Amino acid sequence: MHKGSKIGSKRKRGLAHDCPASASSSTIEADTEATPESSELQMLSTITTTTAVPLVFGHTPLEISLFDPSITGLPHVEYPDPAIDSHFIVMQSQTTSAAFRYIAELLNLACQQDSGFNITAPISSLPPPLAPTADQLVIPHRPYIDMLPWASFRDRMLKSSAVVNEIEFIVDMANSDLGVWGTMPWDPMGWEIGPNFASKWWFLMDEKTLRTSNFWRGQRGEAPLVATPNIMGGILEQLFPGKPHFTEDNLLSLAGKVYIVTGGNAGVDLELVKMLYAAGGTVWIFHRSSTDISSALKEIEAVPTSNSGFIKSLLLDLSNLTTIKGCASKFFAQELRLDVLWNNAGITRAPIGSVTAQGHEMHMGTNCLWHFLLTKLLLPLLVATARTAPKGSIRVVWASSGIIDMAGPPGGVSLAKLQPGNYAKDIGHNYSASKAGNWFLASELDRRVRSQDIISMTQSPGTLKTKGWDDAPWIMRAMMSPFMYEAKCGAYTELWAGLSGEVHKEDGGKFGVPWGKWHSSPRRDCLDSMKSVEEGGTGIAARLWEWCEKETKAYA
């Protein structure tokens, strides 16, 4: 943060301190006659030296003299609300690590335990901003959450803990994009959040959290951080999507049409296959287990219909690139057209350290590389079909997830984390990156095939009651259960993406959400990733495509 910068003028309001690690500390008063022309606050030469009384947090000494006027002998000052008093002056920021250490001492945190209720100080003795919320009292959590000075931030963190990379967040708590002004580190009015922290952890913040940061930015003449109600609205529209408007009742006969649904044996995939089959389509299931396929076929063929289609299947291993080319060749031997490819198969919670047969991180290897190669091999048939098919009817639909709105690396995908030995050790991070990767690959494919009348897009089927949640922590399942819908609803999202006349060629590369509409406010950093540097973006999607090309070249 900016240190020693001029925040106000004319009226002295007290002292501010940096937090050195020395055995003594100094206090410096602000010049009451600081002029507007000064780039820094003028300082008086009077310096009072006191003997520090060290406190211990873990193994790190904390100088209470930096926070407690009774130790330094300085008069206690009741600080006004800086949002009300425009003459409020702060000379210099504390370091965030010192502020968090002080809060930890105030709470008397049980820092050695991994999870639980960590505050051992009497709650009645705590400043109101640090008083534990109802969620803090009942949801087990790690001690660092209790140190956050914003109650709303703590509650949102508790509700998002399953999808937040805790190590990454803790590192960001101590970095230079957070700052503390004033002498009371527990007071949220004294905290300033910088743009990098805000853009990364926006889903944990509310308007009140941003308001104080924007006050400090305004005193320096800087533009305010942009609030994110539009982004939160995007999340809410996925959690409360309303009623489906494009269902199996909207389908005309699909006789003569050929479709591939990767996965296809359970959950949303199976529900989609049932709808296509019941409307007369020829549907291929690509899956790795013959037992699962047999079970699915029995359920599909039991669907009551007067216009049944055909169900076919092929075996292949989603985690092994060597199985894809042979599978595609068998498909070509039996079909002369392909109308829609739904890239649905994937994994959600592979254990940390899991890799594919080729050594790629399991989520990225299965959800992205596997589908990239399959799509590349099937593309000639899609192009041939598009020459004689109705405009806009030939499509590639990639399955993404709403998790990318709540978690994941900046830009959607960290290219550095694709390298062996550098895979992220966080399941939520890996899964989110792979789902953002699906969106990026859909966008890059659109650049290449739109001129050939093929639509490539991605969609999030929704928060559904499927087996994908089986391995999720119970607390996460409990929190999400009010927002979960039947798998059939998610199939309506996919049906809309693949067959609805509302989807046009110009919609290529877009992100569909439940139960068939466009995302109203996608993450800006993800949108930038899908633009080239020349277009004002970062070019991450293009580089991901190039990486997929390189990694699959030997298996094409």
XYZ file of C-alpha atoms in Angstrom:
556
model
C 0.000 0.000 0.000
C 1.050 3.622 -0.205
C 2.995 4.475 2.916
C 3.506 7.927 4.326
C 1.176 9.483 1.722
C -0.882 12.557 2.409
C -4.443 11.602 3.270
C -5.806 14.873 4.630
C -4.662 18.236 5.899
C -5.111 21.060 8.416
C -6.336 19.102 11.419
C -4.351 16.700 13.567
C -6.161 13.550 14.662
C -3.539 11.447 16.345
C -0.761 8.994 15.657
C -0.098 6.230 13.231
C 2.652 3.635 13.318
C 4.592 1.312 11.133
C 5.510 -1.949 12.845
C 9.267 -2.613 12.894
C 10.713 -5.715 14.507
C 13.063 -3.749 16.775
C 13.101 -3.781 20.566
C 11.788 -0.230 20.735
C 9.383 1.855 18.748
C 8.955 5.465 17.766
C 5.901 7.630 17.468
C 5.759 10.543 15.037
C 3.197 13.285 14.991
C 1.742 14.690 11.793
C 2.466 18.304 10.873
C -0.691 20.313 11.397
C 0.359 22.758 8.701
C 0.965 20.288 5.854
C 0.459 22.111 2.590
C -1.427 20.864 -0.501
C 1.790 21.141 -2.509
C 3.528 18.541 -0.356
C 3.847 15.085 -1.863
C 4.387 13.594 1.593
C 3.155 14.543 5.051
C 5.614 16.877 6.787
C 6.873 15.373 10.020
C 7.838 17.061 13.268
C 11.241 16.194 14.566
C 9.933 15.340 18.025
C 10.310 11.607 18.558
C 9.348 9.809 21.746
C 11.103 6.536 22.417
C 9.551 3.945 24.707
C 10.432 0.509 25.869
C 8.363 -2.111 24.120
C 6.565 -4.907 25.944
C 6.735 -7.967 23.700
C 3.755 -10.281 23.358
C 4.047 -13.653 21.717
C 1.931 -14.977 18.856
C 3.369 -18.331 17.904
C 7.081 -17.557 17.886
C 6.803 -13.969 16.644
C 7.178 -11.111 19.194
C 4.507 -8.425 19.009
C 5.174 -4.913 20.253
C 2.097 -3.894 22.152
C 3.513 -0.369 22.374
C 2.569 0.095 18.771
C -1.092 -0.366 19.596
C -1.688 0.447 23.248
C -1.427 4.136 24.274
C -1.359 3.131 27.943
C 2.021 1.517 27.373
C 3.515 4.394 25.404
C 2.105 6.999 27.754
C 0.271 8.716 24.893
C -3.265 9.970 25.400
C -6.023 7.689 24.147
C -7.755 9.125 21.088
C -11.244 8.160 19.947
C -10.960 8.150 16.200
C -13.883 9.484 14.211
C -15.394 7.712 11.243
C -13.170 8.821 8.340
C -16.084 8.501 5.970
C -17.774 11.310 7.934
C -14.827 13.491 8.959
C -13.067 14.665 5.804
C -10.152 16.067 7.853
C -9.140 12.660 9.158
C -5.358 12.313 8.860
C -3.351 9.133 8.757
C 0.378 9.429 8.301
C 1.542 5.927 7.715
C 0.081 2.461 7.424
C 0.731 -0.457 9.698
C 1.955 -3.646 8.120
C -0.866 -6.130 7.666
C 1.082 -8.898 9.386
C 1.420 -6.767 12.527
C -2.280 -5.923 12.404
C -3.276 -9.565 12.104
C -0.934 -10.498 14.945
C -2.551 -7.898 17.147
C -6.047 -9.176 16.308
C -4.920 -12.728 17.064
C -3.687 -11.604 20.488
C -6.924 -9.763 21.135
C -8.948 -12.877 20.291
C -6.501 -15.106 22.156
C -6.726 -17.509 19.221
C -6.037 -21.195 19.592
C -3.745 -21.099 16.591
C -2.336 -24.604 16.866
C -5.571 -26.407 16.034
C -6.531 -27.069 12.411
C -10.250 -26.504 12.709
C -12.890 -25.728 15.276
C -13.929 -22.753 17.393
C -10.709 -20.853 17.915
C -11.515 -17.738 19.979
C -10.654 -18.244 23.660
C -10.957 -14.632 24.832
C -14.262 -13.714 26.511
C -16.600 -12.623 23.746
C -17.913 -9.783 25.898
C -14.411 -8.276 25.968
C -14.033 -8.091 22.187
C -14.550 -5.016 20.009
C -17.879 -5.368 18.136
C -16.277 -5.899 14.690
C -14.437 -8.975 16.004
C -17.355 -10.550 17.833
C -17.985 -13.986 16.291
C -20.987 -14.342 14.042
C -23.544 -17.121 14.317
C -21.760 -19.012 11.529
C -18.417 -18.733 13.296
C -19.962 -20.347 16.356
C -21.245 -23.440 14.530
C -19.082 -24.012 11.432
C -15.631 -25.521 12.141
C -12.899 -23.430 10.551
C -9.244 -22.521 10.721
C -8.100 -19.635 12.966
C -7.094 -17.230 10.184
C -10.766 -16.645 9.341
C -11.395 -15.201 12.822
C -8.715 -12.552 12.215
C -10.595 -10.928 9.329
C -12.000 -7.603 10.589
C -15.199 -7.763 8.455
C -18.033 -9.946 9.813
C -19.641 -10.334 6.375
C -16.279 -11.356 4.897
C -15.846 -14.032 7.581
C -19.305 -15.474 6.920
C -18.779 -15.571 3.166
C -15.414 -17.221 3.689
C -17.030 -19.930 5.802
C -19.605 -20.594 3.088
C -16.947 -20.686 0.353
C -14.177 -22.574 2.150
C -14.575 -25.681 -0.007
C -13.756 -23.762 -3.183
C -11.127 -21.346 -1.833
C -7.431 -22.160 -1.993
C -6.640 -21.456 1.661
C -2.876 -21.238 1.230
C -3.312 -18.758 -1.602
C -5.755 -16.698 0.441
C -3.513 -16.629 3.518
C -0.580 -15.454 1.407
C -2.762 -12.721 -0.067
C -3.830 -11.660 3.438
C -0.247 -10.683 4.174
C 0.701 -9.109 0.880
C 1.040 -5.468 -0.032
C -2.447 -5.217 -1.568
C -4.002 -4.970 1.894
C -3.279 -2.016 4.138
C -4.285 -0.784 7.572
C -4.570 2.917 8.398
C -4.903 4.217 11.946
C -4.062 2.671 15.296
C -6.933 0.213 15.782
C -6.328 -2.776 13.485
C -9.574 -4.440 14.534
C -11.639 -1.553 13.135
C -12.719 -2.345 9.538
C -12.905 1.400 8.827
C -9.112 1.493 8.865
C -8.594 -1.258 6.297
C -7.982 -0.701 2.623
C -8.289 -3.451 0.016
C -6.313 -3.017 -3.182
C -7.482 -3.775 -6.729
C -5.617 -7.070 -7.102
C -7.062 -8.520 -3.907
C -10.527 -7.230 -4.816
C -10.499 -8.672 -8.330
C -9.352 -12.050 -7.038
C -11.583 -12.415 -3.984
C -14.542 -10.272 -5.046
C -17.083 -12.990 -4.236
C -16.175 -12.710 -0.545
C -16.764 -8.962 -0.402
C -19.832 -6.770 -0.082
C -20.523 -3.081 -0.663
C -19.626 -2.141 2.919
C -16.203 -3.757 2.586
C -15.504 -1.800 -0.579
C -16.826 1.485 0.788
C -14.007 1.993 3.287
C -11.365 1.090 0.706
C -12.823 3.599 -1.696
C -12.732 6.297 0.970
C -8.959 5.912 1.325
C -8.505 5.750 -2.433
C -10.583 8.887 -2.828
C -8.359 10.817 -0.409
C -5.458 10.110 -2.759
C -7.464 11.063 -5.816
C -7.580 7.478 -7.082
C -10.518 5.894 -8.881
C -12.786 3.777 -6.665
C -12.779 0.022 -6.814
C -15.764 -1.101 -8.841
C -18.439 -2.884 -6.840
C -19.574 -6.213 -8.259
C -23.393 -6.431 -7.977
C -23.495 -7.474 -11.636
C -21.145 -10.383 -10.951
C -23.075 -11.406 -7.858
C -26.184 -11.184 -9.997
C -24.586 -13.645 -12.391
C -24.097 -16.095 -9.542
C -27.597 -15.590 -8.241
C -29.138 -16.157 -11.663
C -27.468 -19.570 -11.702
C -28.570 -20.463 -8.170
C -32.158 -19.313 -8.850
C -32.653 -19.938 -12.581
C -36.458 -20.020 -12.659
C -38.392 -22.450 -14.860
C -36.968 -24.162 -17.958
C -38.367 -22.781 -21.202
C -36.828 -25.223 -23.697
C -37.624 -28.852 -22.908
C -38.274 -32.149 -24.666
C -41.747 -30.825 -25.476
C -40.143 -28.302 -27.838
C -38.339 -30.934 -29.893
C -39.412 -31.907 -33.388
C -38.426 -35.293 -34.757
C -34.662 -35.871 -34.611
C -34.812 -38.846 -36.948
C -31.759 -39.017 -39.185
C -29.691 -36.794 -36.876
C -26.568 -38.121 -35.130
C -25.352 -36.979 -31.727
C -22.469 -37.782 -29.394
C -22.731 -37.343 -25.633
C -19.455 -38.104 -23.892
C -20.130 -39.720 -20.550
C -23.826 -40.331 -21.180
C -24.312 -43.022 -18.585
C -25.537 -41.129 -15.514
C -26.824 -37.835 -14.157
C -27.339 -34.925 -16.521
C -25.692 -36.812 -19.406
C -28.127 -39.692 -19.127
C -31.121 -37.360 -18.925
C -29.985 -35.617 -22.114
C -29.519 -38.948 -23.916
C -33.049 -39.988 -22.931
C -34.506 -36.822 -24.478
C -32.581 -37.220 -27.733
C -33.476 -40.899 -27.978
C -37.162 -40.286 -27.284
C -37.268 -37.719 -30.118
C -35.878 -40.217 -32.645
C -32.202 -39.267 -32.729
C -29.223 -41.573 -33.064
C -27.223 -41.074 -29.893
C -23.705 -42.285 -29.194
C -22.430 -42.727 -25.647
C -18.659 -42.558 -25.189
C -17.697 -44.049 -21.840
C -14.984 -46.191 -20.271
C -17.103 -48.814 -18.498
C -19.111 -51.440 -20.390
C -21.007 -52.205 -17.169
C -22.079 -48.584 -16.789
C -23.092 -48.440 -20.445
C -25.223 -51.601 -20.146
C -26.998 -50.197 -17.108
C -27.654 -46.909 -18.913
C -28.994 -48.654 -22.029
C -31.613 -50.483 -19.990
C -32.829 -47.215 -18.481
C -32.815 -45.396 -21.835
C -34.730 -48.089 -23.691
C -37.383 -48.075 -20.969
C -38.294 -44.467 -21.827
C -41.879 -44.382 -23.168
C -41.876 -42.936 -26.689
C -43.636 -43.376 -30.000
C -40.599 -42.197 -31.932
C -37.632 -44.008 -30.437
C -34.221 -43.489 -31.930
C -31.039 -45.519 -31.699
C -28.520 -45.848 -28.888
C -24.934 -46.823 -29.682
C -21.804 -46.818 -27.564
C -18.029 -46.936 -27.698
C -15.499 -47.636 -24.973
C -12.614 -45.301 -24.295
C -10.617 -44.106 -21.297
C -11.033 -40.441 -20.470
C -7.656 -40.336 -18.744
C -5.666 -41.874 -21.597
C -5.128 -39.988 -24.854
C -4.081 -43.172 -26.691
C -7.682 -44.479 -26.670
C -9.268 -41.545 -28.509
C -8.084 -41.967 -32.091
C -9.242 -45.596 -32.266
C -12.637 -44.616 -30.862
C -13.048 -41.869 -33.469
C -12.095 -44.284 -36.252
C -14.786 -46.752 -35.141
C -17.343 -43.936 -35.130
C -16.359 -42.866 -38.677
C -16.816 -46.445 -39.840
C -20.483 -46.361 -38.836
C -21.670 -42.781 -39.365
C -21.645 -40.333 -42.255
C -22.704 -37.269 -40.293
C -22.436 -35.666 -36.871
C -24.910 -32.943 -35.868
C -23.983 -32.078 -32.295
C -21.061 -33.094 -30.087
C -21.704 -32.626 -26.372
C -18.353 -32.672 -24.543
C -19.868 -33.655 -21.201
C -17.678 -36.312 -19.617
C -15.315 -35.252 -16.883
C -14.304 -35.451 -13.263
C -14.901 -33.038 -10.410
C -12.831 -34.002 -7.373
C -9.787 -36.057 -8.327
C -7.408 -36.453 -5.346
C -4.434 -34.105 -5.201
C -1.551 -35.604 -7.121
C -3.743 -37.613 -9.506
C -2.448 -37.621 -13.077
C -3.548 -39.063 -16.409
C -1.764 -41.867 -18.254
C 0.337 -39.172 -19.946
C 1.188 -37.445 -16.647
C -1.107 -34.412 -16.905
C -2.976 -33.078 -13.889
C -6.135 -35.194 -13.817
C -8.767 -32.454 -14.096
C -7.031 -30.596 -16.902
C -6.034 -33.803 -18.696
C -9.517 -35.305 -18.588
C -11.780 -32.288 -18.868
C -9.715 -30.321 -21.392
C -7.034 -32.294 -23.224
C -9.211 -35.367 -23.765
C -12.093 -33.370 -25.242
C -9.742 -31.175 -27.247
C -8.292 -34.191 -29.046
C -11.676 -35.854 -29.557
C -13.127 -32.647 -31.020
C -10.128 -32.179 -33.293
C -10.504 -35.716 -34.669
C -14.268 -35.362 -35.201
C -14.065 -31.866 -36.708
C -13.813 -32.958 -40.389
C -17.146 -34.786 -40.098
C -18.770 -31.806 -38.366
C -17.565 -29.523 -41.180
C -18.868 -31.928 -43.834
C -22.257 -32.164 -42.119
C -22.520 -28.366 -41.858
C -22.287 -28.013 -45.665
C -25.767 -29.466 -46.154
C -27.398 -28.952 -42.734
C -29.594 -25.978 -41.753
C -27.509 -22.939 -40.790
C -26.497 -22.915 -37.160
C -27.625 -26.474 -36.430
C -24.159 -28.089 -36.234
C -22.649 -27.470 -32.837
C -19.981 -28.362 -30.317
C -21.174 -27.850 -26.748
C -18.571 -27.835 -23.979
C -19.600 -28.446 -20.367
C -18.313 -25.892 -17.903
C -19.413 -25.039 -14.369
C -20.588 -22.107 -12.280
C -17.575 -22.676 -10.029
C -15.511 -20.408 -12.266
C -17.600 -17.478 -11.002
C -16.628 -18.269 -7.415
C -13.118 -19.681 -7.463
C -10.090 -20.365 -9.564
C -6.900 -18.601 -10.573
C -6.827 -15.059 -12.002
C -7.531 -15.197 -15.706
C -9.361 -18.522 -15.305
C -6.357 -20.730 -16.061
C -2.814 -20.524 -14.738
C -0.568 -21.643 -17.585
C 2.289 -22.103 -15.126
C 0.226 -24.676 -13.228
C 0.001 -26.853 -16.353
C 3.650 -27.817 -16.057
C 4.618 -31.148 -14.424
C 5.834 -30.652 -10.874
C 3.920 -27.378 -10.564
C 0.328 -28.618 -10.391
C -1.837 -26.781 -7.860
C -2.427 -28.711 -4.657
C -6.027 -27.617 -4.352
C -8.941 -29.580 -5.796
C -11.199 -26.559 -6.211
C -8.462 -24.655 -8.026
C -7.767 -27.555 -10.408
C -11.411 -28.225 -11.176
C -12.246 -24.563 -11.701
C -9.248 -24.109 -14.005
C -10.312 -27.084 -16.120
C -13.852 -25.710 -16.446
C -12.578 -22.274 -17.414
C -10.354 -24.174 -19.844
C -13.437 -25.723 -21.444
C -14.833 -22.237 -22.013
C -11.552 -21.024 -23.477
C -11.344 -23.997 -25.847
C -14.929 -23.386 -26.953
C -14.029 -19.774 -27.688
C -10.867 -20.676 -29.593
C -12.701 -23.322 -31.632
C -15.327 -20.702 -32.485
C -12.599 -18.511 -33.974
C -11.680 -21.376 -36.272
C -15.062 -22.808 -37.306
C -17.616 -19.981 -37.223
C -16.991 -19.263 -40.911
C -17.937 -22.885 -41.633
C -21.351 -22.546 -39.968
C -20.448 -24.448 -36.811
C -21.340 -23.073 -33.388
C -18.919 -23.758 -30.539
C -20.072 -22.628 -27.093
C -19.961 -23.646 -23.464
C -22.621 -23.996 -20.801
C -22.985 -24.678 -17.112
C -25.843 -27.160 -16.642
C -26.507 -25.929 -13.102
C -26.150 -27.048 -9.490
C -27.590 -30.535 -9.676
C -28.261 -33.569 -7.495
C -25.728 -35.837 -9.169
C -22.921 -38.196 -8.168
C -20.413 -35.429 -8.755
C -21.194 -34.203 -5.237
C -20.588 -37.566 -3.553
C -16.977 -36.800 -2.618
C -17.571 -33.187 -1.638
C -17.254 -32.292 2.072
C -20.518 -32.741 3.926
C -20.597 -29.106 4.959
C -20.352 -28.032 1.337
C -23.165 -30.398 0.353
C -25.271 -29.119 3.222
C -24.758 -25.488 2.242
C -25.492 -26.132 -1.431
C -28.461 -28.459 -0.977
C -31.074 -25.647 -1.053
C -29.762 -24.684 -4.500
C -29.607 -28.183 -5.992
C -31.983 -29.264 -8.741
C -32.803 -32.564 -10.386
C -30.422 -33.732 -13.092
C -33.185 -33.435 -15.692
C -33.172 -29.655 -15.246
C -29.491 -29.549 -16.129
C -30.258 -31.568 -19.258
C -32.574 -28.754 -20.334
C -29.614 -26.358 -20.264
C -27.674 -28.713 -22.523
C -30.660 -29.346 -24.770
C -31.065 -25.596 -25.269
C -27.371 -25.178 -26.041
C -27.382 -27.970 -28.596
C -30.758 -27.656 -30.308
C -32.528 -24.375 -29.523
C -33.142 -21.915 -32.333
C -32.316 -19.144 -29.847
C -28.626 -19.967 -30.262
C -27.092 -18.383 -33.360
C -23.733 -18.485 -35.074
C -22.886 -15.082 -33.588
C -23.231 -16.633 -30.131
C -20.167 -18.791 -30.629
C -17.795 -18.632 -27.673
C -20.476 -17.497 -25.224
C -21.307 -19.023 -21.855
C -24.804 -20.456 -21.295
C -26.347 -20.812 -17.838
C -29.389 -22.650 -16.402
C -31.860 -23.367 -17.869
C -31.045 -21.871 -21.222
C -29.885 -18.244 -21.323
C -26.625 -16.353 -21.628
C -24.481 -15.464 -18.652
C -25.328 -11.851 -17.824
C -21.978 -10.917 -16.261
C -19.050 -13.264 -16.911
C -15.789 -12.651 -15.081
C -13.968 -9.801 -16.742
C -10.576 -11.454 -16.336
C -11.877 -14.530 -18.166
C -13.222 -12.355 -20.976
C -9.801 -10.721 -21.191
C -8.207 -14.164 -21.390
C -10.218 -14.873 -24.528
C -8.956 -11.721 -26.228
C -5.576 -11.479 -27.877
C -3.006 -9.002 -26.629
C -3.714 -6.949 -29.766
C -7.388 -6.858 -28.785
C -6.534 -5.580 -25.316
C -6.644 -8.969 -23.631
C -4.120 -11.382 -22.163
C -4.237 -14.141 -24.786
C -4.425 -16.927 -22.185
C -7.089 -18.861 -24.133
C -4.992 -18.867 -27.290
C -1.969 -20.099 -25.377
C -4.067 -22.822 -23.747
C -5.134 -23.950 -27.244
C -1.490 -24.029 -28.337
C -0.590 -26.067 -25.259
C -3.360 -28.563 -26.054
C -2.103 -28.805 -29.639
C 1.408 -29.575 -28.438
C 0.370 -32.077 -25.781
C -1.974 -34.064 -28.071
C 0.011 -33.941 -31.317
C 1.489 -37.402 -30.853
C -1.980 -38.952 -30.406
C -3.881 -37.266 -33.227
